[in-house]
Backbone as numpy.savetxt, mean C-alpha at the origin, in Angstrom:
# Nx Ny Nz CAx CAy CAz Cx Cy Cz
-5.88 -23.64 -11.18 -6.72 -22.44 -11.18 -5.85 -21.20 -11.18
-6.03 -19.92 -12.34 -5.24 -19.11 -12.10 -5.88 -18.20 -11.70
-4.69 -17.27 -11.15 -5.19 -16.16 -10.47 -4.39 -14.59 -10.62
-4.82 -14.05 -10.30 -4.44 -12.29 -10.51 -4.44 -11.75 -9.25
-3.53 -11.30 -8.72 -3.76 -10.17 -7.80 -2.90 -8.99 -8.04
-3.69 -7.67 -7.63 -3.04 -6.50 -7.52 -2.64 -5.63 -6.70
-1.36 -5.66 -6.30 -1.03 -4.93 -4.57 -0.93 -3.91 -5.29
-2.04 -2.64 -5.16 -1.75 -1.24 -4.92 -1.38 -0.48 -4.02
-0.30 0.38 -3.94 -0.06 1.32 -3.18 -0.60 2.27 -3.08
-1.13 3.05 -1.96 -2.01 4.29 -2.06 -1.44 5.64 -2.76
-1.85 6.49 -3.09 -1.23 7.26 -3.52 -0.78 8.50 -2.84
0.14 9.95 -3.22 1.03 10.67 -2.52 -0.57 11.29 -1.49
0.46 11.27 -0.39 -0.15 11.69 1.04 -0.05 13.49 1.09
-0.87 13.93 1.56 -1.23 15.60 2.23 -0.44 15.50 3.30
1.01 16.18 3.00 1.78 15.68 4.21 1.55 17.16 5.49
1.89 17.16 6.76 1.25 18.06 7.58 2.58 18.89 7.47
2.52 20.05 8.18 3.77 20.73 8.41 3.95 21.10 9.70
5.27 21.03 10.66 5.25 21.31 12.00 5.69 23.19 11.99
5.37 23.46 13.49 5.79 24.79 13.37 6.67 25.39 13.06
7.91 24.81 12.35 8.70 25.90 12.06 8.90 25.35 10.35
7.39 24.69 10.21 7.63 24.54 8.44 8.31 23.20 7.72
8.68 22.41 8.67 9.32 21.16 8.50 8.48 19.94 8.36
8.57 18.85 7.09 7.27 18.08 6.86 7.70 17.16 7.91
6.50 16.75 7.95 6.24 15.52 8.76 6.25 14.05 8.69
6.38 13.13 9.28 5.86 11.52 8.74 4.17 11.89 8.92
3.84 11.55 8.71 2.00 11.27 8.28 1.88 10.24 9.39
0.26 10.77 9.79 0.08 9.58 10.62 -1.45 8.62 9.82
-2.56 8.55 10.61 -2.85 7.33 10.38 -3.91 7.93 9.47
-4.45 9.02 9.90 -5.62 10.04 9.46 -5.28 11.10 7.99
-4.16 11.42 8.32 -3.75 12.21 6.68 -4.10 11.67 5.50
-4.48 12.72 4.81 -5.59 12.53 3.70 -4.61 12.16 2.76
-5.43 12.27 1.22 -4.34 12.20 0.01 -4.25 13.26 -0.28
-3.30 13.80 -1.06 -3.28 15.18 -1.78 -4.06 14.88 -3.04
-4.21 16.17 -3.46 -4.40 16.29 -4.96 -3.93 15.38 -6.01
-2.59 15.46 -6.00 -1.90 14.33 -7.20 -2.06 13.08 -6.37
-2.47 12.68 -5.34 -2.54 11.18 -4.66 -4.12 11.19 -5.92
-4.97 12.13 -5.39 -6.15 11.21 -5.95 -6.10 11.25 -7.66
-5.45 12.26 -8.16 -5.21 12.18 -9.57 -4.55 10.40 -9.88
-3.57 10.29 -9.24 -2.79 8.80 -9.34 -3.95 7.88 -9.86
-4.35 7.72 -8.72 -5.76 7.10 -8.35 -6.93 7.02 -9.80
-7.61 7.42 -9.77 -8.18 7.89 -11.16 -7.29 7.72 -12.20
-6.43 7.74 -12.84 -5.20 7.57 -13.70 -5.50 5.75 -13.42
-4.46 5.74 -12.37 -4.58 4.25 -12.69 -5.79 3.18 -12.60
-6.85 3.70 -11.90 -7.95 2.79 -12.29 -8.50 2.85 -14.03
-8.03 4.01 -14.86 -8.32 3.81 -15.62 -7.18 2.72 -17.12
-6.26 3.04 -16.50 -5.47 1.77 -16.96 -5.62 0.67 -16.46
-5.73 0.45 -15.36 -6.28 -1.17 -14.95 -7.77 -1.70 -15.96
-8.23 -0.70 -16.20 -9.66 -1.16 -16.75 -9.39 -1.74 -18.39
-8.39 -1.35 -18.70 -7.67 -1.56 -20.22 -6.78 -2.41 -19.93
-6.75 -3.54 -18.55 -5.86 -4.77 -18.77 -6.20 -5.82 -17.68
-7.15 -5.71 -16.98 -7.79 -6.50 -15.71 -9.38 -6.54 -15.39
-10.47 -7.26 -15.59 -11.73 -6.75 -14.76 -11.42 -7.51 -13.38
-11.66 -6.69 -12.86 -11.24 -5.96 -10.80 -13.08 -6.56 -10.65
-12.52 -7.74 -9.60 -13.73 -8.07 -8.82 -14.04 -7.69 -7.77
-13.11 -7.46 -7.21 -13.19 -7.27 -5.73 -12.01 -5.95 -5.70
-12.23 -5.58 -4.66 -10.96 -4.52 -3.79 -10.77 -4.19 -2.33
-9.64 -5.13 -2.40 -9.65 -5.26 -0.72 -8.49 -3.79 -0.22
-9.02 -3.56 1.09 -8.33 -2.63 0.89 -7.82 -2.21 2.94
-6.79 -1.52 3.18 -6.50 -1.26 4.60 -7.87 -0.11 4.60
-7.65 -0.29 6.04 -8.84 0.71 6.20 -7.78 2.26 6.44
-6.90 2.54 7.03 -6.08 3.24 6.83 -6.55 4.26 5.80
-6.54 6.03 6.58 -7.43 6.49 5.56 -7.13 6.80 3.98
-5.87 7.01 3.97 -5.49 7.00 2.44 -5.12 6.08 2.00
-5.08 5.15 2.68 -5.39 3.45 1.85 -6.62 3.62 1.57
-7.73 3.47 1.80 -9.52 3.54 1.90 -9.64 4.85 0.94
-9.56 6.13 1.21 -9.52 6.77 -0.08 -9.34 6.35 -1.59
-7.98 5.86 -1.69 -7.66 5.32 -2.82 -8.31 3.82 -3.23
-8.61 3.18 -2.39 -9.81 2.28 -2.78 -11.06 2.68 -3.12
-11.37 3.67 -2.88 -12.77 4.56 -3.20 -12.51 5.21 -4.55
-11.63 5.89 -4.64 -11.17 6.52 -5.94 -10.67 5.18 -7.26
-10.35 4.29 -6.96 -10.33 3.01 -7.99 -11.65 2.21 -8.31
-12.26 2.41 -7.01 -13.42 1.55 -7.44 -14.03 2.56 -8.54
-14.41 4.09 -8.05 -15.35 4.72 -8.66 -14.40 5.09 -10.58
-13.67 4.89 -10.80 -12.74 4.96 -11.68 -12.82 3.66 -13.07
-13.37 2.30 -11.82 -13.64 1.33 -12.88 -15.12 1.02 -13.32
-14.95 0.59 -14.32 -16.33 0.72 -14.97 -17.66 -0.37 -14.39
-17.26 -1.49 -13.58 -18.11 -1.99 -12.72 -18.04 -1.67 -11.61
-16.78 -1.00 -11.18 -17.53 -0.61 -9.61 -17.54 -1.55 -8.69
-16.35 -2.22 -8.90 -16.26 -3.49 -7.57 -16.77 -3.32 -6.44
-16.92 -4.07 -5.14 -17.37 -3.69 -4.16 -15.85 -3.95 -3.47
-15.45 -2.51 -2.58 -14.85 -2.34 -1.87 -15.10 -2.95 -0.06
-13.84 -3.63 0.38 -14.05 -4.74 1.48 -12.80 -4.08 2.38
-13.33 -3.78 3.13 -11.76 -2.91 4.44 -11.50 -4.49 5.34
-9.82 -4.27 5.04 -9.33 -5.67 6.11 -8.44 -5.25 7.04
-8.72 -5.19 8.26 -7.79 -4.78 9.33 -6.11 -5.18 8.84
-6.36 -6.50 8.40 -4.56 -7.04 8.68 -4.13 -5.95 7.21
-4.52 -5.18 6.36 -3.69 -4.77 5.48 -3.49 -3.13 5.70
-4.05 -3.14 7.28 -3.52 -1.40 7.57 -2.26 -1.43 7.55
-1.90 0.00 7.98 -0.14 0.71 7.69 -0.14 -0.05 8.82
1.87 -0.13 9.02 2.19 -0.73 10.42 1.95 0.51 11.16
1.49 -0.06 12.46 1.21 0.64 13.69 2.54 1.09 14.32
3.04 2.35 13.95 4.39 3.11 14.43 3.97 4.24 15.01
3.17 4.62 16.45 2.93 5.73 16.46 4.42 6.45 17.18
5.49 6.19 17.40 6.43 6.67 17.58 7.15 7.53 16.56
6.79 7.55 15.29 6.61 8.36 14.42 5.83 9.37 13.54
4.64 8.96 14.30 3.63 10.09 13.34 3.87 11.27 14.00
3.54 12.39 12.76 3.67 13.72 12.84 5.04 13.86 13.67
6.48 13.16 13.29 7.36 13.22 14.11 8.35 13.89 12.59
9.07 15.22 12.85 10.10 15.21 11.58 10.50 14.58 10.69
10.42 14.46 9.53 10.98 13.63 8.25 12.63 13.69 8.46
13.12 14.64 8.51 14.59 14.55 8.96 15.30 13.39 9.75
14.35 13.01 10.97 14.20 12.59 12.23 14.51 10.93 11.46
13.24 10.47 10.97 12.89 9.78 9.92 14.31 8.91 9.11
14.49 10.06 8.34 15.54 9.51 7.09 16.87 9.27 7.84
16.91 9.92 9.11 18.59 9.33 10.26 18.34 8.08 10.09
16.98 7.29 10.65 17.46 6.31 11.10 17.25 5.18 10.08
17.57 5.43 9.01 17.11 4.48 7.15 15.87 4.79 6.87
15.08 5.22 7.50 13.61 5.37 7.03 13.38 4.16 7.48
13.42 3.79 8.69 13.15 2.66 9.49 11.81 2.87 10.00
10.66 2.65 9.75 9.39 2.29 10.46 9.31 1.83 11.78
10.14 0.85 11.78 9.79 -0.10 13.29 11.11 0.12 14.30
12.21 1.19 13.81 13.01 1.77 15.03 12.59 2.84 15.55
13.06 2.81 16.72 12.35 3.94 17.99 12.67 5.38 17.60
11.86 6.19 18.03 12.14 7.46 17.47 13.28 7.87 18.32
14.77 8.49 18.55 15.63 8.63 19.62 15.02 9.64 20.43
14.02 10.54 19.79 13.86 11.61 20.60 12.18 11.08 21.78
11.92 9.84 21.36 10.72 9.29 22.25 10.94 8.05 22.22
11.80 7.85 23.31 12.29 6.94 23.35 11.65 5.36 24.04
10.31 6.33 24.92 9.32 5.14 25.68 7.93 5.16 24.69
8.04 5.50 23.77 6.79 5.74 23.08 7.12 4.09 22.20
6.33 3.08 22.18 6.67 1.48 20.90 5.49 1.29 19.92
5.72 1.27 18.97 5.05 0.61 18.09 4.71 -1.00 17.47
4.25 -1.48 16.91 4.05 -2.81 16.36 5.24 -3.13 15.91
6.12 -4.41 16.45 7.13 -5.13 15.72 6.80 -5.28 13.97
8.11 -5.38 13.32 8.12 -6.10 12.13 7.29 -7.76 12.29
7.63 -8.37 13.16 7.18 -9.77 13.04 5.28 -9.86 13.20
4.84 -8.67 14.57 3.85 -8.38 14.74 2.89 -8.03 13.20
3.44 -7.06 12.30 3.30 -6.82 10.99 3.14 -7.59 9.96
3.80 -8.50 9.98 4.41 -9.41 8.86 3.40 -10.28 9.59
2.72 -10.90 10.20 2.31 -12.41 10.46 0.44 -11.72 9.97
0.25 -10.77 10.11 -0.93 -10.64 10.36 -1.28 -9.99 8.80
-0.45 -9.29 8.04 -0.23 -8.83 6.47 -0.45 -9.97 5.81
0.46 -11.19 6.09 0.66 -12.06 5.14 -0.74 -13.25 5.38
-1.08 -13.44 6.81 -2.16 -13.98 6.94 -3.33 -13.52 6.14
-3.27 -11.96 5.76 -4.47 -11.26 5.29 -4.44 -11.95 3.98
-2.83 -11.87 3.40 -2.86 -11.91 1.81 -2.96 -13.27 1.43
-2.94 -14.34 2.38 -2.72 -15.50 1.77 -4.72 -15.70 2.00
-4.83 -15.28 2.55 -6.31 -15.88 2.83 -7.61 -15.63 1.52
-6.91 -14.17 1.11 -7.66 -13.33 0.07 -7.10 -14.46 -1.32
-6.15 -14.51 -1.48 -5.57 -15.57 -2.28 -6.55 -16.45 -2.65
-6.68 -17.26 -1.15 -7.73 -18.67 -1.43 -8.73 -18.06 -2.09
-9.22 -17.47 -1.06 -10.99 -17.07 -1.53 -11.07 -16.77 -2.95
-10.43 -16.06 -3.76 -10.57 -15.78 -4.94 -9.66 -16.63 -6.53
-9.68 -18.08 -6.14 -8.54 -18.59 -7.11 -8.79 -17.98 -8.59
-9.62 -17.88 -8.88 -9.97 -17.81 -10.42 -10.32 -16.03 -11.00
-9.96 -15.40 -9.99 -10.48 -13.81 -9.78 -9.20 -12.99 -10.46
-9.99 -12.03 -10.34 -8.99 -10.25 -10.59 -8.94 -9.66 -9.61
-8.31 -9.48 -8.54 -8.59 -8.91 -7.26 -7.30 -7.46 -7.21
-7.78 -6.52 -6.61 -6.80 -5.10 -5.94 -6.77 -5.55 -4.45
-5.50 -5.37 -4.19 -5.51 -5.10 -2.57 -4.54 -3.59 -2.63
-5.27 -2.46 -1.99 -5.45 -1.42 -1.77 -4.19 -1.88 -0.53
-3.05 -1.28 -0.50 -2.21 -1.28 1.16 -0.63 -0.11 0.72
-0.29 -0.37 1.58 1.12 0.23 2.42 2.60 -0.13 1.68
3.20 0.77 1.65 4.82 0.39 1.14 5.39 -0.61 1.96
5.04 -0.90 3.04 6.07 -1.60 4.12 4.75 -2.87 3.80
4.01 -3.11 3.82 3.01 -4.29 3.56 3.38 -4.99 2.05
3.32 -4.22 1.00 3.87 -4.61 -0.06 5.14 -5.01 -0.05
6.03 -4.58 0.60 7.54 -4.66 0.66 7.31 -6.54 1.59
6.30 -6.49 2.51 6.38 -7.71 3.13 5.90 -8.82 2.52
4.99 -8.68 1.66 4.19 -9.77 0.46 5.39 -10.08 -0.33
5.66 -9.08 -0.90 7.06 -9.55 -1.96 8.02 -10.53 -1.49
8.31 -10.18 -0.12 9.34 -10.70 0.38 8.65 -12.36 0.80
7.61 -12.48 1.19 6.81 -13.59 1.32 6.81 -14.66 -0.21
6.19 -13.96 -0.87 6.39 -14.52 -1.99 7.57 -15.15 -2.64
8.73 -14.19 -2.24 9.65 -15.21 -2.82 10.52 -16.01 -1.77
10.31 -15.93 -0.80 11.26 -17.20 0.31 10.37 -18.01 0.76
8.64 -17.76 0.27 7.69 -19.33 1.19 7.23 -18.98 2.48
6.88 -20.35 2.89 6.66 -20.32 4.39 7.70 -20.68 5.41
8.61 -21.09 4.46 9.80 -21.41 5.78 10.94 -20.29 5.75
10.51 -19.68 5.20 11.25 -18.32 5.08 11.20 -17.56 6.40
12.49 -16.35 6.47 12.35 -15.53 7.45 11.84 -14.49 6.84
10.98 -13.33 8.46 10.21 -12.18 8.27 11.28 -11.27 7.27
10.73 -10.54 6.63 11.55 -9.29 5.85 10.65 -8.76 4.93
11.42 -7.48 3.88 10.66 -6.64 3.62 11.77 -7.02 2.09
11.01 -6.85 1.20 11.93 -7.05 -0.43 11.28 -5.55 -0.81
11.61 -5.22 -1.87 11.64 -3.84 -2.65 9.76 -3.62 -2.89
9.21 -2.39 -2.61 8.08 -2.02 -2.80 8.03 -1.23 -4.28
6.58 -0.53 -4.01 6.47 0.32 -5.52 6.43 1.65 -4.99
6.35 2.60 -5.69 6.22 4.00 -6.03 4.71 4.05 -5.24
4.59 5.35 -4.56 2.96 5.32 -4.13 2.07 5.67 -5.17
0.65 5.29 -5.70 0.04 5.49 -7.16 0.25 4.64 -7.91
1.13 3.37 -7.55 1.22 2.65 -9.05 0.70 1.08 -8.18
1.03 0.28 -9.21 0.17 -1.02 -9.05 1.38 -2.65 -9.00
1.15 -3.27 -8.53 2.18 -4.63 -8.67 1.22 -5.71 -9.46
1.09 -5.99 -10.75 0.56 -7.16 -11.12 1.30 -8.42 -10.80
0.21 -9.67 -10.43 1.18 -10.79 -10.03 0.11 -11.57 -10.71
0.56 -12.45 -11.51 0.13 -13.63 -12.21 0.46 -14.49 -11.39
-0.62 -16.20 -11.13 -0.17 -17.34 -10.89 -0.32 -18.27 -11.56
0.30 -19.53 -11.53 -0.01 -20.51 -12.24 -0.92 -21.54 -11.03
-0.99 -22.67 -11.46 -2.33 -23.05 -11.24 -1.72 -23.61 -9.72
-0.58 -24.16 -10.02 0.54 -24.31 -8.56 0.81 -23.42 -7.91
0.30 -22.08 -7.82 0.59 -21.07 -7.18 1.76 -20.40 -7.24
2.62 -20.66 -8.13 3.47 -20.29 -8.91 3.61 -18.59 -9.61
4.11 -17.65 -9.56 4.27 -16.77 -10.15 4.90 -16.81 -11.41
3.57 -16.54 -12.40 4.00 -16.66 -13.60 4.40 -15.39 -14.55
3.64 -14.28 -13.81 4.09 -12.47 -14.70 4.23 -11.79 -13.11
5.00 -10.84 -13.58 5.15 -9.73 -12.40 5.07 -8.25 -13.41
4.40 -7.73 -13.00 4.73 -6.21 -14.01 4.38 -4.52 -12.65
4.66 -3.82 -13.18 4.25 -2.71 -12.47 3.42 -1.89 -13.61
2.60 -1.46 -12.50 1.20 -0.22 -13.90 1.57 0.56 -12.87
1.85 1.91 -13.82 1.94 3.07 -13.54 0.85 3.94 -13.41
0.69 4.86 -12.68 -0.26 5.88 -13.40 -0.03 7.25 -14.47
-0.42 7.70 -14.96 -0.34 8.57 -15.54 -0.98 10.14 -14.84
-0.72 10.57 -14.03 -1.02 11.58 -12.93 -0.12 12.87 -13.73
-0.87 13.78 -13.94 0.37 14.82 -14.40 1.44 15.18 -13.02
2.83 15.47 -13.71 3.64 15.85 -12.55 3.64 17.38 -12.20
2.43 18.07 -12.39 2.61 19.50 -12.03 0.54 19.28 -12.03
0.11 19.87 -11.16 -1.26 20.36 -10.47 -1.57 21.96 -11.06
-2.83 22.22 -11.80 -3.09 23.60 -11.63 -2.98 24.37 -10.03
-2.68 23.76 -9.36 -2.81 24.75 -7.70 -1.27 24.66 -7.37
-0.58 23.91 -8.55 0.94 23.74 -8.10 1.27 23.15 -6.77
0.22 22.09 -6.53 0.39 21.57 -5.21 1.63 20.44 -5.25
2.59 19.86 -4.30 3.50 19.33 -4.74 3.20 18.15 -3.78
């Protein structure tokens, strides 16, 4: 039985600014910007010229859930959109609305401590990874013969990938994600086998009449 799935990444975030003008990490509530929902729209309309989308599963996470709203309404049936806890962002509140500067010190590490809050913890990688991959393998079953979107996170995608190619006896980790706005096609074979991998882009202009960036 083959199958299709599509890990979308949400698209660019309305990032906040702290008081002296310095962006922020985003937390759980930040919207999309402008060119996030342009993405959005863009690429549901290329998906519609190479996939019919049955379903769209999606984090509830609000600009995950946005951009599941903006794909569904984008394709021409109008899948029914399904929110799954396990494909929210990882739970790092030791970083929201915490400096981007702050951020990029420590690799753009998600799941290391912020130095400057230092008793503040978030969700482990392993915590992440068991409950992501549980989501994705389950959506898997349910749909062998389907076109499915799963609507999620750079660090969630980064953990599927990495799932995908070491198994179940593999260790937790994160393999290379996508661009936010674009799409991961994954073909299987009937063995569950990955038979295509491609990335869909969107076509979003790179400049906004409001020059929003």
């Amino acid at each position: 039985m083959n199958s299709t799935l599509l890990l979308v990444r949400h698209g660019e975030v309305k990032r906040a600014a702290g008081p002296s003008g310095e962006q922020l990490v985003y937390g759980a509530n930040q919207p999309l910007s402008d060119m996030g929902k342009y993405q959005l729209q863009s690429l549901g309309g290329k998906l519609s010229e190479t996939a019919y989308i049955t379903k769209i599963y999606t984090s509830p996470t609000r600009r995950a859930a946005q951009s599941a709203n903006l794909l569904q309404d984008s394709l021409s049936n109008h899948p029914t959109v399904i929110e799954k806890e396990g494909l929210r962002a990882a739970n790092t509140p030791q970083w929201n609305e915490q400096p981007i500067n702050d951020f990029v010190a420590v690799g753009g590490d998600l799941f290391a401590k912020n130095p400057k809050l230092p008793d503040v913890y978030g969700e482990t990688m392993e915590n992440a990874y068991s409950r992501a991959i549980k989501e994705f393998t389950e959506i898997q079953k349910t749909h062998p013969e389907e076109v499915v979107a799963i609507v999620t996170h750079g660090e969630i995608i980064a953990m599927i990938q990495h799932y995908l190619r070491v198994g179940k006896e593999g260790q937790i980790g994160q393999d290379a994600t996508i661009d936010k706005g674009e799409a991961l096609m994954l073909q299987f074979t009937p063995e569950g086998k990955i038979s295509e991998s491609r990335v869909i882009s969107s076509e979003a202009p790179q400049f906004l009449p409001n020059k929003e960036r």
